[in-house]
CSV table of C-alpha atoms and ligand atoms in Angstrom, one decimal:
chain,number,residue,atom,x,y,z
A,1,MET,CA,-36.7,1.1,-8.1
A,2,THR,CA,-36.4,1.5,-11.9
A,3,ASP,CA,-33.1,1.7,-13.6
A,4,GLU,CA,-34.2,4.6,-15.8
A,5,HIS,CA,-32.6,7.3,-13.7
A,6,TYR,CA,-29.5,5.4,-12.6
A,7,LEU,CA,-26.3,7.3,-13.2
A,8,PRO,CA,-23.4,4.9,-13.0
A,9,GLN,CA,-20.8,5.8,-10.4
A,10,ALA,CA,-18.2,4.1,-8.2
A,11,PRO,CA,-19.9,2.1,-5.4
A,12,SER,CA,-20.2,3.6,-1.9
A,13,GLY,CA,-16.9,3.5,-0.1
A,14,THR,CA,-14.7,3.1,-3.2
A,15,HIS,CA,-12.9,5.7,-5.2
A,16,ASP,CA,-11.3,6.2,-8.6
A,17,VAL,CA,-7.6,7.1,-8.8
A,18,LEU,CA,-7.1,9.3,-11.8
A,19,PRO,CA,-4.4,11.5,-13.3
A,20,PRO,CA,-2.8,13.6,-12.1
A,21,ALA,CA,-3.2,12.1,-8.6
A,22,SER,CA,-2.4,8.7,-9.9
A,23,ALA,CA,1.2,9.9,-10.7
A,24,ARG,CA,1.7,9.7,-6.9
A,25,TRP,CA,0.4,6.2,-6.7
A,26,GLU,CA,2.8,5.1,-9.4
A,27,ALA,CA,5.7,6.8,-7.8
A,28,LEU,CA,4.8,5.2,-4.4
A,29,LEU,CA,4.7,1.7,-6.0
A,30,VAL,CA,8.0,2.2,-7.7
A,31,ILE,CA,9.6,3.3,-4.4
A,32,PHE,CA,8.1,0.4,-2.5
A,33,ALA,CA,9.1,-2.2,-5.2
A,34,ASP,CA,12.6,-0.9,-5.3
A,35,LEU,CA,13.1,-1.0,-1.5
A,36,ALA,CA,11.4,-4.4,-1.1
A,37,GLU,CA,13.6,-5.9,-3.7
A,38,ARG,CA,16.7,-4.4,-2.1
A,39,TYR,CA,15.6,-6.3,1.1
A,40,GLY,CA,15.3,-9.6,-0.8
A,41,PHE,CA,11.5,-9.6,-1.3
A,42,ALA,CA,10.0,-10.6,-4.7
A,43,LEU,CA,6.6,-9.7,-6.0
A,44,VAL,CA,3.6,-12.1,-5.6
A,45,HIS,CA,0.1,-11.8,-6.9
A,46,THR,CA,-2.6,-13.9,-5.3
A,47,PRO,CA,-6.3,-14.0,-6.3
A,48,MET,CA,-8.5,-11.2,-5.0
A,49,PHE,CA,-10.9,-13.7,-3.6
A,50,GLU,CA,-10.3,-17.0,-1.8
A,51,ASP,CA,-12.3,-19.8,-0.3
A,52,ALA,CA,-13.8,-18.0,2.7
A,53,ARG,CA,-12.2,-20.6,5.0
A,54,VAL,CA,-8.8,-19.1,4.3
A,55,PHE,CA,-9.8,-16.0,6.1
A,56,ARG,CA,-12.0,-17.8,8.7
A,57,ARG,CA,-9.2,-20.0,9.8
A,58,GLY,CA,-6.4,-17.5,9.2
A,59,ILE,CA,-7.8,-14.4,10.7
A,60,GLY,CA,-10.2,-16.1,13.1
A,61,GLU,CA,-14.0,-16.3,13.4
A,62,ALA,CA,-14.1,-14.0,16.4
A,63,SER,CA,-12.4,-11.1,14.7
A,64,GLU,CA,-14.3,-8.1,13.7
A,65,VAL,CA,-12.9,-8.4,10.2
A,66,VAL,CA,-14.3,-11.9,9.5
A,67,GLY,CA,-17.4,-11.5,11.7
A,68,LYS,CA,-18.7,-8.1,10.5
A,69,GLU,CA,-16.7,-6.7,7.6
A,70,MET,CA,-15.8,-9.5,5.1
A,71,TYR,CA,-17.4,-9.5,1.7
A,72,GLU,CA,-18.6,-13.0,1.4
A,73,PHE,CA,-20.5,-14.5,-1.5
A,74,THR,CA,-21.6,-17.8,-3.0
A,75,ASP,CA,-20.5,-18.2,-6.6
A,76,ARG,CA,-22.6,-19.8,-9.3
A,77,GLY,CA,-21.0,-23.2,-8.5
A,78,GLY,CA,-22.1,-22.9,-4.9
A,79,ARG,CA,-18.7,-22.2,-3.4
A,80,SER,CA,-18.4,-19.9,-0.4
A,81,LEU,CA,-15.8,-17.3,-1.4
A,82,ALA,CA,-14.7,-14.0,0.2
A,83,LEU,CA,-12.9,-10.9,-1.1
A,84,ARG,CA,-9.5,-10.5,0.5
A,85,PRO,CA,-10.1,-8.4,3.7
A,86,GLU,CA,-6.3,-8.0,4.3
A,87,GLY,CA,-3.1,-9.0,2.7
A,88,THR,CA,-1.5,-11.7,4.8
A,89,ALA,CA,-3.8,-14.7,4.8
A,90,SER,CA,-3.8,-15.0,1.0
A,91,VAL,CA,0.0,-14.9,0.8
A,92,VAL,CA,0.4,-17.5,3.5
A,93,ARG,CA,-2.2,-19.7,1.8
A,94,ALA,CA,0.0,-19.4,-1.4
A,95,PHE,CA,3.0,-20.4,0.6
A,96,VAL,CA,1.3,-23.4,2.1
A,97,GLN,CA,0.1,-24.5,-1.3
A,98,HIS,CA,3.3,-24.1,-3.2
A,99,ARG,CA,5.9,-24.8,-0.4
A,100,PRO,CA,8.7,-22.6,-1.8
A,101,ALA,CA,12.2,-22.8,-0.3
A,102,THR,CA,12.6,-20.7,2.9
A,103,PRO,CA,13.2,-18.1,3.9
A,104,TRP,CA,10.5,-17.0,1.4
A,105,ARG,CA,10.1,-13.2,1.1
A,106,ALA,CA,7.2,-11.8,-0.8
A,107,TRP,CA,6.0,-8.3,-1.4
A,108,TYR,CA,2.6,-7.3,-2.8
A,109,ALA,CA,0.5,-4.3,-3.8
A,110,THR,CA,-3.2,-5.1,-3.7
A,111,PRO,CA,-6.7,-3.9,-2.9
A,112,SER,CA,-8.4,-5.2,0.2
A,113,PHE,CA,-12.1,-5.2,0.9
A,114,ARG,CA,-14.0,-4.5,4.1
A,115,TYR,CA,-17.7,-3.7,4.5
A,116,GLU,CA,-17.1,-0.7,6.8
A,117,ARG,CA,-19.1,2.4,7.3
A,118,PRO,CA,-17.6,4.7,4.7
A,119,GLN,CA,-15.9,7.8,6.2
A,120,ALA,CA,-12.9,10.0,5.5
A,121,GLY,CA,-9.9,7.8,5.1
A,122,ARG,CA,-11.8,4.5,5.3
A,123,TYR,CA,-12.8,2.7,2.2
A,124,ARG,CA,-14.6,-0.5,1.4
A,125,GLN,CA,-11.9,-1.1,-1.2
A,126,HIS,CA,-8.6,0.2,0.0
A,127,HIS,CA,-5.1,-0.5,-1.2
A,128,GLN,CA,-2.1,-1.8,0.5
A,129,VAL,CA,1.5,-2.4,0.0
A,130,GLY,CA,3.1,-5.0,2.2
A,131,VAL,CA,5.6,-7.8,2.7
A,132,GLU,CA,5.5,-11.3,4.2
A,133,ALA,CA,8.6,-13.3,5.2
A,134,LEU,CA,8.2,-17.0,6.0
A,135,GLY,CA,10.4,-19.7,7.3
A,136,THR,CA,12.4,-18.3,10.2
A,137,ASP,CA,11.8,-16.8,13.6
A,138,ASP,CA,15.2,-15.1,13.7
A,139,PRO,CA,14.6,-11.8,15.4
A,140,ASP,CA,17.0,-10.2,12.8
A,141,LEU,CA,14.2,-10.7,10.3
A,142,ASP,CA,11.8,-8.7,12.5
A,143,VAL,CA,14.3,-5.9,12.4
A,144,GLU,CA,14.7,-6.1,8.6
A,145,VAL,CA,11.0,-6.0,8.1
A,146,ILE,CA,10.5,-3.0,10.4
A,147,ALA,CA,13.5,-1.2,8.9
A,148,LEU,CA,12.1,-1.7,5.4
A,149,ALA,CA,8.8,-0.1,6.4
A,150,SER,CA,10.6,2.7,8.2
A,151,HIS,CA,12.8,3.5,5.1
A,152,PHE,CA,9.7,3.5,3.0
A,153,TYR,CA,8.2,6.3,5.1
A,154,ASP,CA,11.6,8.1,4.9
A,155,ALA,CA,11.5,7.9,1.1
A,156,LEU,CA,8.0,9.4,1.1
A,157,GLY,CA,9.0,12.2,3.4
A,158,VAL,CA,6.7,11.1,6.2
A,159,THR,CA,8.8,12.4,9.1
A,160,GLN,CA,6.2,13.1,11.8
A,161,ARG,CA,5.8,9.5,12.8
A,162,GLN,CA,6.1,7.2,15.7
A,163,LEU,CA,6.8,3.5,15.8
A,164,ARG,CA,5.4,1.5,18.7
A,165,ILE,CA,6.5,-2.1,19.4
A,166,ASN,CA,5.3,-4.9,21.6
A,167,SER,CA,5.6,-8.6,22.0
A,168,MET,CA,2.3,-10.5,22.3
A,169,GLY,CA,4.0,-13.6,23.7
A,170,ASP,CA,3.5,-17.1,22.3
A,171,PRO,CA,1.6,-20.3,23.2
A,172,GLU,CA,4.0,-20.8,26.1
A,173,CYS,CA,3.3,-17.6,27.9
A,174,ARG,CA,0.3,-15.9,26.4
A,175,PRO,CA,-2.5,-18.2,27.7
A,176,ALA,CA,-1.5,-17.6,31.4
A,177,TYR,CA,-1.3,-13.9,30.7
A,178,VAL,CA,-4.7,-13.8,29.0
A,179,ASP,CA,-6.2,-15.7,32.0
A,180,ALA,CA,-4.7,-13.2,34.4
A,181,LEU,CA,-6.0,-10.3,32.3
A,182,ARG,CA,-9.4,-11.9,32.0
A,183,ALA,CA,-9.6,-12.3,35.8
A,184,PHE,CA,-8.6,-8.7,36.3
A,185,LEU,CA,-11.2,-7.5,33.8
A,186,ALA,CA,-13.9,-9.8,35.4
A,187,ALA,CA,-13.3,-7.9,38.7
A,188,HIS,CA,-13.7,-4.6,37.0
A,189,SER,CA,-16.2,-5.5,34.3
A,190,ALA,CA,-18.9,-3.0,35.4
A,191,GLU,CA,-16.4,-0.1,34.8
A,192,LEU,CA,-15.6,-1.1,31.2
A,193,CYS,CA,-17.1,0.5,28.1
A,194,GLU,CA,-20.5,-0.7,26.9
A,195,GLU,CA,-19.0,-3.0,24.3
A,196,HIS,CA,-16.5,-4.6,26.6
A,197,GLU,CA,-18.6,-4.9,29.7
A,198,GLU,CA,-20.2,-7.9,28.0
A,199,ARG,CA,-17.6,-9.0,25.6
A,200,TYR,CA,-14.2,-8.7,27.4
A,201,SER,CA,-14.1,-12.4,28.1
A,202,LEU,CA,-14.1,-13.4,24.4
A,203,ASN,CA,-10.8,-11.6,23.7
A,204,PRO,CA,-9.5,-9.8,26.7
A,205,LEU,CA,-6.5,-8.4,24.7
A,206,ARG,CA,-8.9,-6.3,22.7
A,207,VAL,CA,-9.8,-4.3,25.8
A,208,LEU,CA,-6.2,-3.1,26.0
A,209,ASP,CA,-6.6,-1.6,22.6
A,210,CYS,CA,-9.9,0.1,23.3
A,211,LYS,CA,-9.9,3.8,23.0
A,212,LYS,CA,-12.9,4.5,25.2
A,213,ALA,CA,-12.0,6.5,28.3
A,214,SER,CA,-13.5,3.9,30.7
A,215,CYS,CA,-11.5,1.0,29.3
A,216,VAL,CA,-8.3,3.1,29.2
A,217,LEU,CA,-8.8,4.0,32.9
A,218,VAL,CA,-9.5,0.5,34.1
A,219,THR,CA,-6.6,-1.1,32.2
A,220,GLN,CA,-4.1,1.3,33.6
A,221,ALA,CA,-3.9,-1.1,36.6
A,222,ALA,CA,-4.2,-4.2,34.5
A,223,PRO,CA,-1.4,-6.8,34.2
A,224,MET,CA,0.7,-6.1,31.1
A,225,ILE,CA,2.2,-8.7,28.8
A,226,ASP,CA,5.8,-7.3,29.0
A,227,ALA,CA,6.1,-8.6,32.5
A,228,ALA,CA,4.6,-12.0,31.6
A,229,LEU,CA,6.8,-13.0,28.7
A,230,CYS,CA,8.5,-16.4,28.9
A,231,ASP,CA,12.3,-16.5,28.5
A,232,GLY,CA,12.1,-17.3,24.8
A,233,CYS,CA,9.8,-14.4,24.0
A,234,ALA,CA,11.7,-12.0,26.3
A,235,GLU,CA,15.0,-12.8,24.5
A,236,HIS,CA,13.4,-12.5,21.1
A,237,HIS,CA,12.0,-9.1,22.0
A,238,ARG,CA,15.3,-7.9,23.5
A,239,ARG,CA,17.0,-8.8,20.2
A,240,VAL,CA,14.5,-7.0,18.1
A,241,VAL,CA,14.6,-3.8,20.2
A,242,GLU,CA,18.4,-4.0,20.2
A,243,GLY,CA,18.5,-4.4,16.4
A,244,LEU,CA,16.2,-1.5,15.8
A,245,ALA,CA,18.4,0.7,18.0
A,246,ALA,CA,21.5,-0.4,16.1
A,247,ALA,CA,19.7,0.6,12.8
A,248,GLY,CA,19.0,4.0,14.3
A,249,ILE,CA,15.2,3.4,14.4
A,250,ASP,CA,13.4,4.8,17.3
A,251,ALA,CA,10.8,2.4,18.7
A,252,VAL,CA,8.5,3.1,21.7
A,253,PRO,CA,7.6,0.1,23.7
A,254,ASP,CA,3.8,-0.2,24.1
A,255,PRO,CA,2.4,-3.2,25.9
A,256,ARG,CA,-1.1,-2.2,24.8
A,257,LEU,CA,-0.3,-2.8,21.2
A,258,VAL,CA,-2.3,-5.9,20.4
A,259,ARG,CA,-3.3,-6.3,16.8
A,260,GLY,CA,-6.8,-7.3,15.9
A,261,LEU,CA,-6.0,-10.5,14.1
A,262,ASP,CA,-5.7,-13.7,16.1
A,263,TYR,CA,-2.6,-15.0,14.3
A,264,TYR,CA,-0.2,-12.5,15.7
A,265,MET,CA,2.5,-13.8,18.0
A,266,ARG,CA,5.5,-12.2,19.6
A,267,THR,CA,6.5,-9.0,17.7
A,268,THR,CA,3.8,-6.5,16.8
A,269,PHE,CA,4.4,-3.0,15.6
A,270,GLU,CA,2.5,0.0,14.4
A,271,PHE,CA,3.5,3.2,12.7
A,272,SER,CA,1.4,6.3,13.4
A,273,SER,CA,1.5,9.8,12.0
A,274,SER,CA,1.3,12.7,14.5
A,275,ALA,CA,0.2,14.9,11.5
A,276,LEU,CA,-3.1,12.9,11.4
A,277,GLU,CA,-6.0,12.9,13.7
A,278,GLY,CA,-5.8,10.5,16.7
A,279,SER,CA,-8.4,7.9,15.8
A,280,GLN,CA,-7.1,7.5,12.2
A,281,ASN,CA,-3.4,8.1,12.6
A,282,ALA,CA,-2.2,4.5,12.0
A,283,ILE,CA,-0.3,4.5,8.8
A,284,GLY,CA,0.9,0.8,8.8
A,285,GLY,CA,1.8,-2.0,11.0
A,286,GLY,CA,2.3,-5.7,11.2
A,287,GLY,CA,3.9,-8.4,13.2
A,288,ARG,CA,4.8,-12.0,13.6
A,289,TYR,CA,2.3,-14.8,12.9
A,290,ASP,CA,4.1,-18.0,13.7
A,291,GLY,CA,0.9,-20.0,13.9
A,292,LEU,CA,-0.8,-18.9,10.7
A,293,ALA,CA,0.7,-21.4,8.2
A,294,GLU,CA,-0.3,-24.2,10.4
A,295,ALA,CA,-3.8,-22.8,10.8
A,296,LEU,CA,-4.0,-22.9,7.0
A,297,GLY,CA,-3.1,-26.6,6.9
A,298,GLY,CA,0.6,-26.2,6.3
A,299,PRO,CA,3.7,-27.2,8.3
A,300,ALA,CA,4.4,-25.0,11.3
A,301,THR,CA,6.2,-22.1,9.7
A,302,PRO,CA,7.1,-18.8,11.4
A,303,GLY,CA,6.5,-15.6,9.5
A,304,ILE,CA,6.4,-11.9,9.8
A,305,GLY,CA,5.1,-9.1,7.7
A,306,PHE,CA,3.4,-5.7,7.5
A,307,GLY,CA,0.8,-3.9,5.5
A,308,ILE,CA,0.7,-0.2,4.7
A,309,GLY,CA,-2.5,1.4,3.6
A,310,ILE,CA,-1.8,3.5,0.5
A,311,GLU,CA,-4.8,6.0,1.0
A,312,ARG,CA,-3.9,6.5,4.6
A,313,VAL,CA,-0.2,7.0,4.1
A,314,LEU,CA,-0.9,9.5,1.3
A,315,LEU,CA,-3.1,11.5,3.8
A,316,ALA,CA,-0.1,11.5,6.1
A,317,CYS,CA,2.0,12.8,3.2
A,318,ASP,CA,-0.6,15.6,2.5
A,319,ALA,CA,-0.6,16.6,6.2
A,320,GLU,CA,3.1,17.2,6.0
A,321,ASP,CA,3.1,18.6,2.4
A,322,ALA,CA,5.4,15.7,1.6
A,323,PHE,CA,5.7,13.5,-1.5
A,324,VAL,CA,4.5,16.0,-4.0
A,325,ILE,CA,4.8,14.4,-7.4
A,326,GLU,CA,4.6,16.2,-10.7
A,327,PRO,CA,3.1,14.1,-13.4
A,328,PRO,CA,5.6,13.3,-16.1
A,329,ARG,CA,5.8,15.9,-19.0
A,330,PRO,CA,6.6,15.1,-22.6
A,331,GLU,CA,10.0,16.2,-23.9
A,332,ALA,CA,8.4,17.4,-27.1
A,333,PHE,CA,5.1,18.0,-28.7
A,334,VAL,CA,4.9,17.2,-32.4
A,335,VAL,CA,3.0,19.9,-34.4
A,336,ASP,CA,2.1,18.6,-37.9
A,337,VAL,CA,0.3,20.9,-40.3
A,338,THR,CA,0.5,18.5,-43.3
A,339,GLY,CA,-2.3,16.2,-42.3
A,340,GLY,CA,-0.9,14.1,-39.4
A,341,GLU,CA,0.9,11.2,-41.2
A,342,ALA,CA,4.3,12.7,-40.6
A,343,ALA,CA,3.4,13.2,-36.9
A,344,ARG,CA,2.2,9.6,-36.7
A,345,ASP,CA,5.6,8.3,-38.0
A,346,LEU,CA,7.7,10.7,-35.9
A,347,VAL,CA,6.1,10.0,-32.5
A,348,GLU,CA,6.4,6.3,-33.1
A,349,ALA,CA,10.1,6.6,-34.1
A,350,LEU,CA,10.9,8.7,-31.0
A,351,ARG,CA,8.9,6.6,-28.6
A,352,ASN,CA,10.7,3.6,-30.0
A,353,ARG,CA,13.9,5.3,-28.9
A,354,GLY,CA,12.7,5.9,-25.4
A,355,ILE,CA,11.4,9.5,-25.7
A,356,PHE,CA,8.1,10.7,-24.2
A,357,VAL,CA,6.5,12.7,-27.0
A,358,GLU,CA,2.9,13.9,-27.6
A,359,ARG,CA,1.0,15.2,-30.6
A,360,SER,CA,-2.5,16.5,-31.5
A,361,TYR,CA,-5.1,14.5,-33.4
A,362,ASP,CA,-7.9,15.3,-35.8
A,363,ASP,CA,-5.8,17.6,-38.1
A,364,ARG,CA,-6.2,20.7,-36.0
A,365,SER,CA,-5.1,24.2,-37.0
A,366,MET,CA,-1.5,25.2,-36.3
A,367,LYS,CA,-2.7,27.6,-33.6
A,368,SER,CA,-4.7,24.9,-31.8
A,369,GLN,CA,-1.8,22.5,-31.9
A,370,PHE,CA,0.5,25.0,-30.4
A,371,LYS,CA,-2.0,25.6,-27.6
A,372,ALA,CA,-2.1,21.9,-26.9
A,373,ALA,CA,1.7,21.9,-27.0
A,374,ASP,CA,1.8,24.6,-24.3
A,375,ARG,CA,-0.8,22.8,-22.1
A,376,SER,CA,1.3,19.6,-22.3
A,377,GLY,CA,4.2,21.2,-20.5
A,378,ALA,CA,6.6,20.0,-23.2
A,379,PRO,CA,9.7,22.3,-23.5
A,380,LEU,CA,10.0,21.6,-27.2
A,381,ALA,CA,7.8,21.7,-30.2
A,382,LEU,CA,8.8,19.6,-33.2
A,383,VAL,CA,7.2,21.3,-36.2
A,384,LEU,CA,6.4,19.4,-39.4
A,385,GLY,CA,5.4,21.7,-42.3
A,386,ARG,CA,5.4,21.1,-46.0
A,387,ASP,CA,9.1,22.1,-46.3
A,388,GLU,CA,10.2,19.8,-43.5
A,389,VAL,CA,8.3,16.9,-44.8
A,390,GLU,CA,9.6,17.3,-48.3
A,391,SER,CA,13.2,17.6,-47.2
A,392,GLY,CA,13.1,15.0,-44.4
A,393,SER,CA,13.8,17.5,-41.7
A,394,VAL,CA,12.1,18.8,-38.5
A,395,THR,CA,12.0,22.3,-37.0
A,396,ILE,CA,12.7,22.5,-33.3
A,397,ARG,CA,11.2,25.4,-31.4
A,398,ARG,CA,11.7,26.1,-27.7
A,399,LEU,CA,8.3,26.7,-26.1
A,400,ARG,CA,9.4,28.1,-22.7
A,401,GLU,CA,12.2,30.5,-23.7
A,402,GLN,CA,13.0,33.0,-26.4
A,403,SER,CA,15.4,31.5,-28.8
A,404,ASP,CA,15.8,31.0,-32.6
A,405,GLN,CA,14.2,27.8,-34.0
A,406,VAL,CA,16.5,25.4,-35.7
A,407,THR,CA,15.8,23.0,-38.5
A,408,ILE,CA,17.7,19.7,-38.5
A,409,SER,CA,17.4,16.5,-40.5
A,410,MET,CA,15.2,13.8,-39.2
A,411,THR,CA,18.1,11.4,-39.3
A,412,GLU,CA,20.1,13.6,-37.0
A,413,LEU,CA,17.2,14.0,-34.6
A,414,LEU,CA,16.6,10.2,-34.4
A,415,ALA,CA,20.3,9.5,-34.0
A,416,ARG,CA,20.5,11.9,-31.1
A,417,ALA,CA,17.5,10.3,-29.5
A,418,GLU,CA,19.1,6.8,-30.0
A,419,GLU,CA,22.5,7.8,-28.6
A,420,THR,CA,21.5,9.9,-25.6
A,421,GLY,CA,18.0,8.8,-24.8
A,422,THR,CA,16.8,12.5,-24.9
A,423,ILE,CA,16.3,15.2,-27.5
A,424,LEU,CA,16.4,18.1,-25.1
B,501,ZN,ZN1,-13.8,-0.8,25.6
B,502,ZN,ZN1,6.6,-16.8,25.3
């Protein structure tokens, strides 16, 4: 194919976030950063790509994410690299590499990449906010992490939501449970869905999560993990459930809640929005991954975290008409009919004093500048004509109400901005 007719556009499954929609993204990130920091989490940035082994070992070869969806490539130096398919493994790799003091609490906002079939609400590059806390298996930390996510949804106004919670057990109790589940599925394999009829044995837990009617029906009689937990896991789970209740957070127990990544242990949780369609109603989730640091070559270190897809949670906001963010408007629009130099100096002086001001460029006519001032949404026009420039003053005109304009000295305007942080 020739390049002649190629019209550059964002790759399939990706999207641009532009103003005014981007104002919501910005507000969302500010809310998340604020909340995360209140809970003791500090920002971390890790590379967008890692040695592919970070994800192979961390997430697991058998997982769909690594097996089918990961963007893997060989760089010019012959290294096998992969774009981050999810948030946790990279952060835990950074923990293992730098060995910070524990408990180590990190938050992030980052794109993740998966080669999925593009469809509404699913992207090949999607964005997440999340947290990871490493260094303790105290169930109170599970409660804090879940509470943080829950308050984030509150702050966005996502009220039609449900939190499901489960324990996936640990190396002491899970193997026996998985064996029992596998044996049960073996006895019913002919009744499973097409995919699981053959593949149930590889990861029997995935069958519990299968949405196909046949698998749902068969597993109704399957052994469930909640009855198979060892004393340690049962006690941990009891403390988490109790802590959430004490925090006033409703959580529905769901023994089918097994997360797709192999490193999860004990607590798993998922938030869903009842305002979104069933198959795509998950708006965030996470869990404990006490084996992950070790899988990445570090000392055995318990950890817990969650990831929240920004695109998906914004869809949930839309479905509830929540989190409507008006893009910021300038306080004033500078109209300069003397050539633009006075405007150049005034906007710089005001911006230096913390004021959001706008202006026109290209020495437009007064009429055209006032049109632009109206469009900007600014309540004030600061007019600079020949008289004003000569006398070192500025005329303030209210754009949204009938009132007399006033002319004040530039010194006074700047002093007001300096003192009060506003010129309104
Ligand atoms: Zn199935
Ligand atoms: Zn256990």
